[in-house]
Coordinates of C-alpha atoms in Angstrom, one line a residue:
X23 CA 3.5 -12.6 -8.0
X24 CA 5.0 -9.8 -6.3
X25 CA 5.8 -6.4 -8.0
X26 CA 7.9 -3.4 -7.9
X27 CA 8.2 0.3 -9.3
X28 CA 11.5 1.4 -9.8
X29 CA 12.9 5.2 -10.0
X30 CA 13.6 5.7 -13.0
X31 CA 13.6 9.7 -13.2
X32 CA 9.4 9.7 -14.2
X33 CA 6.4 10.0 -12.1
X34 CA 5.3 6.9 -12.7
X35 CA 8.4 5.0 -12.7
X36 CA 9.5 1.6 -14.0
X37 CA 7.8 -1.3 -13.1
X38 CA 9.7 -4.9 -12.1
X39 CA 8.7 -8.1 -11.2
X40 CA 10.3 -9.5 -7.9
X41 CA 11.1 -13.0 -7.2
X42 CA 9.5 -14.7 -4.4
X43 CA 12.9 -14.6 -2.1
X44 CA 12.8 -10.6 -2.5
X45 CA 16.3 -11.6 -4.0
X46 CA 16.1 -11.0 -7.8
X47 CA 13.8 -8.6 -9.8
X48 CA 13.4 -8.0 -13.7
X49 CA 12.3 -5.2 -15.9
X50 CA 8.5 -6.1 -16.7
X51 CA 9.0 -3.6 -20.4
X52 CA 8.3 -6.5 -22.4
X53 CA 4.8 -6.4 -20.5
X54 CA 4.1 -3.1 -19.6
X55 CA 5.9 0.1 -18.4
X56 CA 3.9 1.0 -15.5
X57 CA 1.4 -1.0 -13.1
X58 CA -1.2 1.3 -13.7
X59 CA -1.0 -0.1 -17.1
X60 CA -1.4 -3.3 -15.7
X61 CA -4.2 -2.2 -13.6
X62 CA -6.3 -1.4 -16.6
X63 CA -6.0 -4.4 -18.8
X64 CA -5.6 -7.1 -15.9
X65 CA -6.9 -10.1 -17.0
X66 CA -4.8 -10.0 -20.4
X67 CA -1.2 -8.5 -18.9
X68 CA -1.4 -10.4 -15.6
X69 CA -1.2 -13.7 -17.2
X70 CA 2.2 -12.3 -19.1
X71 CA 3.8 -10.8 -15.6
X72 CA 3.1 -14.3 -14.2
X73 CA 4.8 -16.0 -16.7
X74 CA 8.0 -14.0 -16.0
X75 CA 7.8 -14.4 -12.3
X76 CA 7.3 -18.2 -12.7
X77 CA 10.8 -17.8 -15.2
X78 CA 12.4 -15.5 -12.9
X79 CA 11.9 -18.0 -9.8
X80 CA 12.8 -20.9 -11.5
X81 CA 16.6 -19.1 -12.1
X82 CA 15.9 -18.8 -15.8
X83 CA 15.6 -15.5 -16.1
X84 CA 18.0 -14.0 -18.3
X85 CA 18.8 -10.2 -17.7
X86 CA 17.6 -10.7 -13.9
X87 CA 19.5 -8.7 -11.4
X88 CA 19.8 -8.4 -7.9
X89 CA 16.8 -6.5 -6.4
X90 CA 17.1 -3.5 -3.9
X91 CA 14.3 -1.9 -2.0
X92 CA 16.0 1.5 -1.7
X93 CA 15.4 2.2 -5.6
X94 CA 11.4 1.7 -5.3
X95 CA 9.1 4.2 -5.5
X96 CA 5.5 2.9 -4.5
X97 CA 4.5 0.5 -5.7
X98 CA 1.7 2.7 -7.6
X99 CA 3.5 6.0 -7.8
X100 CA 0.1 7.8 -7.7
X101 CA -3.7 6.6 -8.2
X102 CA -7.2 7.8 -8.9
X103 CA -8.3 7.7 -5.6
X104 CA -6.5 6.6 -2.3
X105 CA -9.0 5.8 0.7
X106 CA -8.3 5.4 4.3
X107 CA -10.3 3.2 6.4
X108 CA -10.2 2.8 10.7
X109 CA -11.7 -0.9 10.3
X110 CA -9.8 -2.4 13.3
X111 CA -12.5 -1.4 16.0
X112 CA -10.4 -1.5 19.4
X113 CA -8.0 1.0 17.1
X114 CA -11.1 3.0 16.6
X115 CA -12.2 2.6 20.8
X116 CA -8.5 4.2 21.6
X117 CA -8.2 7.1 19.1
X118 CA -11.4 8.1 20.0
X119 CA -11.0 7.8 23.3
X120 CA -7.2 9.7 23.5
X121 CA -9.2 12.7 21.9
X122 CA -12.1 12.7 25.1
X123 CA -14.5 11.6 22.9
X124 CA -17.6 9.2 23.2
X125 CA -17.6 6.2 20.1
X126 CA -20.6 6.9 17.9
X127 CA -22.5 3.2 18.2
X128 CA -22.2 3.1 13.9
X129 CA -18.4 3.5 13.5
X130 CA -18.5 0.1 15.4
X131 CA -20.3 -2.0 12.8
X132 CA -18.6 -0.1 9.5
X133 CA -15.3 1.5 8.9
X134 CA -15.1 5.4 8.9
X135 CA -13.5 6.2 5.3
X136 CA -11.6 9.6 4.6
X137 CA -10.8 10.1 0.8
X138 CA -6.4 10.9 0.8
X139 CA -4.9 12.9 -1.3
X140 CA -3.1 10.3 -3.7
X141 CA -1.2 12.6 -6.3
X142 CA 2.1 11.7 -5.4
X143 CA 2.2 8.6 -2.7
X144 CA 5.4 8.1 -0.9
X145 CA 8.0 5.4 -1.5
X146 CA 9.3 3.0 1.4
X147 CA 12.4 5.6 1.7
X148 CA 11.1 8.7 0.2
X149 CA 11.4 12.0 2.6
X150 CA 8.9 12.9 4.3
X151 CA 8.7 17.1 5.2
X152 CA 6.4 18.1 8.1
X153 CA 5.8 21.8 8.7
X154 CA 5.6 21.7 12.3
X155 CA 7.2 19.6 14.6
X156 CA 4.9 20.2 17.6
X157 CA 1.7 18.6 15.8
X158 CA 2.3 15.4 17.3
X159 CA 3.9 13.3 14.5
X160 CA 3.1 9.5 14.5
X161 CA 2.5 7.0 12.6
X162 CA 0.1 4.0 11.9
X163 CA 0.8 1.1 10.0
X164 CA -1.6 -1.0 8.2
X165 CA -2.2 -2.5 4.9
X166 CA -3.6 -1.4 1.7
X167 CA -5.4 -3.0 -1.3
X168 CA -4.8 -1.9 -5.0
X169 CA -8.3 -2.7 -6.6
X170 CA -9.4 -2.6 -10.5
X171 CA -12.7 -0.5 -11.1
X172 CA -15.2 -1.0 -8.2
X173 CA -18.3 0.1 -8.8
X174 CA -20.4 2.7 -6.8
X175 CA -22.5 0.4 -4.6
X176 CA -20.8 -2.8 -4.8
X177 CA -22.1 -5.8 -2.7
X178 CA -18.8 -7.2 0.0
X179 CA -18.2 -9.5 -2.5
X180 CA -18.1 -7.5 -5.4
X181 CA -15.7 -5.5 -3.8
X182 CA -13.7 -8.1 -2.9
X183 CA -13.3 -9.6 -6.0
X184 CA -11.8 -6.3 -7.2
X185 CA -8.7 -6.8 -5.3
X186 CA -5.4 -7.3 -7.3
X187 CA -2.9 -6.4 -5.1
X188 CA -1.9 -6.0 -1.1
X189 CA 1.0 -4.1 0.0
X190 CA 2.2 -2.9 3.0
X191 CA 1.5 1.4 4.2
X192 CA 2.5 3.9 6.8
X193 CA -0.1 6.5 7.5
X194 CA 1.3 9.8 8.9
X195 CA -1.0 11.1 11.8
X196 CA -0.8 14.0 13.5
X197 CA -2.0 13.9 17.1
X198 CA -2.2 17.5 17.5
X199 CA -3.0 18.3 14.1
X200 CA -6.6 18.0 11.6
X201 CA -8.4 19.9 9.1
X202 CA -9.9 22.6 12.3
X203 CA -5.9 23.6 12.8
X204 CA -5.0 23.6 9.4
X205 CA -2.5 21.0 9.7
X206 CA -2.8 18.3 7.8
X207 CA -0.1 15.1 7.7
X208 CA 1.8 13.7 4.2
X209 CA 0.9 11.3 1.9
X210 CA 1.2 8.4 2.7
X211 CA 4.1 5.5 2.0
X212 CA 3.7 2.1 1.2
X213 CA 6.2 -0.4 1.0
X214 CA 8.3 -1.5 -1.9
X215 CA 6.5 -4.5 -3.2
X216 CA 3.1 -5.2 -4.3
X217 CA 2.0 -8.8 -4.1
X218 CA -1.2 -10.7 -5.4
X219 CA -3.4 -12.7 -3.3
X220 CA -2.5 -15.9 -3.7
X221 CA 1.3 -14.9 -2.2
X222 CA -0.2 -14.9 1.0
X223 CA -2.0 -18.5 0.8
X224 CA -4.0 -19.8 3.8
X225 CA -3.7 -16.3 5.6
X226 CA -5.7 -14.9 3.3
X227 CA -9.4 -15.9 4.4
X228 CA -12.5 -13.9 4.2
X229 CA -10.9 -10.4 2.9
X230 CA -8.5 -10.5 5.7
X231 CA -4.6 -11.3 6.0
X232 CA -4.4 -13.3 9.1
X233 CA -0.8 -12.3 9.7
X234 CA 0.9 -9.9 12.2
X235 CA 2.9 -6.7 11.3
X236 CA 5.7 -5.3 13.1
X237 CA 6.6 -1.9 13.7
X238 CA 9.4 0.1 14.4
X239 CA 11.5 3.2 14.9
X240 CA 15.3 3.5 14.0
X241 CA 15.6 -0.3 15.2
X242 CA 13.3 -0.4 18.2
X243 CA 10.0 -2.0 18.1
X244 CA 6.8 0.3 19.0
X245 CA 4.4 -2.2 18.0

């Protein structure tokens, strides 16, 4: 299924389920309010938002209406805990490298993780306020996971079977900026919809999405 969080004037926002065709959406308030409530009693109010996507795709959905990106907040408007990973190592081999420095030989075999601030995570059109221009804005896009509760020390697979949803982020960087200058880049945004696993079918495999993203700036592609 895929989902959506819609303004509605609160932090949290209004959750919707999307149809398939990004076409049609529908208020999930028979279900739950929020997808952090959905987060915490998974297995029981999955099943339900399922049920209404299957309705709403089949073109029986009753008070369905026509879906638009521009009214979504994130997906999940803020979270616990927000963790960045550089896991894609020849990403790793030229950030390092831009900067003069020498790969470590361990940041090859496991990802480096840097705990986000996740209070209040940008929207696909939210505005984004930088206070200096000259830090070398940029951007990397990538894509996130929405887990349920992982516990400290999980196995791979553990881990992986704690992943509920994917979606889509754009991590601010600041080439000329870090922690030393005391410049330090946005939250970052994530795209409107949230979708499970099973949206994705065979290009799912092994924790990975086998697919490409695209990127661009104001219509032309950088990546």
């Amino acid at each position: 299924m895929k989902l959506a969080t819609y303004h509605d004037g609160s932090r949290d926002g209004q959750l919707v389920v999307v149809s398939r065709d990004l076409a049609q959406a529908h208020f999930a308030t028979g279900v739950a309010t929020r997808l952090q409530q959905v987060l915490d009693d998974w297995n029981f109010l999955s099943p339900q938002l399922e049920d209404l996507y299957a309705t709403l795709n089949g073109g029986k959905a009753r008070h369905a209406f026509a879906f638009d990106a521009r009214r979504c907040m994130a997906p999940l408007p803020r979270a616990p805990q927000w963790v960045d990973a550089l896991a894609c190592p020849s990403h790793v081999e030229r950030v390092w490298r831009g900067r003069g420095l020498e790969v470590p030989g361990w940041l090859r075999e496991q990802p480096l993780l840097e705990q986000r601030a996740s209070d209040e995570l940008l929207g696909p059109t939210g505005e984004v306020r930088f206070d200096d221009p000259e830090a070398g804005i940029d951007f990397e896009a990538g894509l996130a996971v929405v887990t349920g509760d992982v516990a400290p020390g999980a196995t791979r697979a553990q881990a992986l079977d704690g992943v509920r949803l994917l979606l889509l982020s754009l991590d601010w960087v600041l080439r000329h900026g870090g922690a030393e200058t005391g410049r330090l880049p946005p939250a970052g945004a994530f795209g409107p919809v949230a979708l499970t696993l099973d949206e994705l079918g065979a290009a799912w495999a092994a924790g990975k999405a086998r697919l490409r993203v695209h990127a661009s700036v104001n219509g032309r592609r950088v990546g």
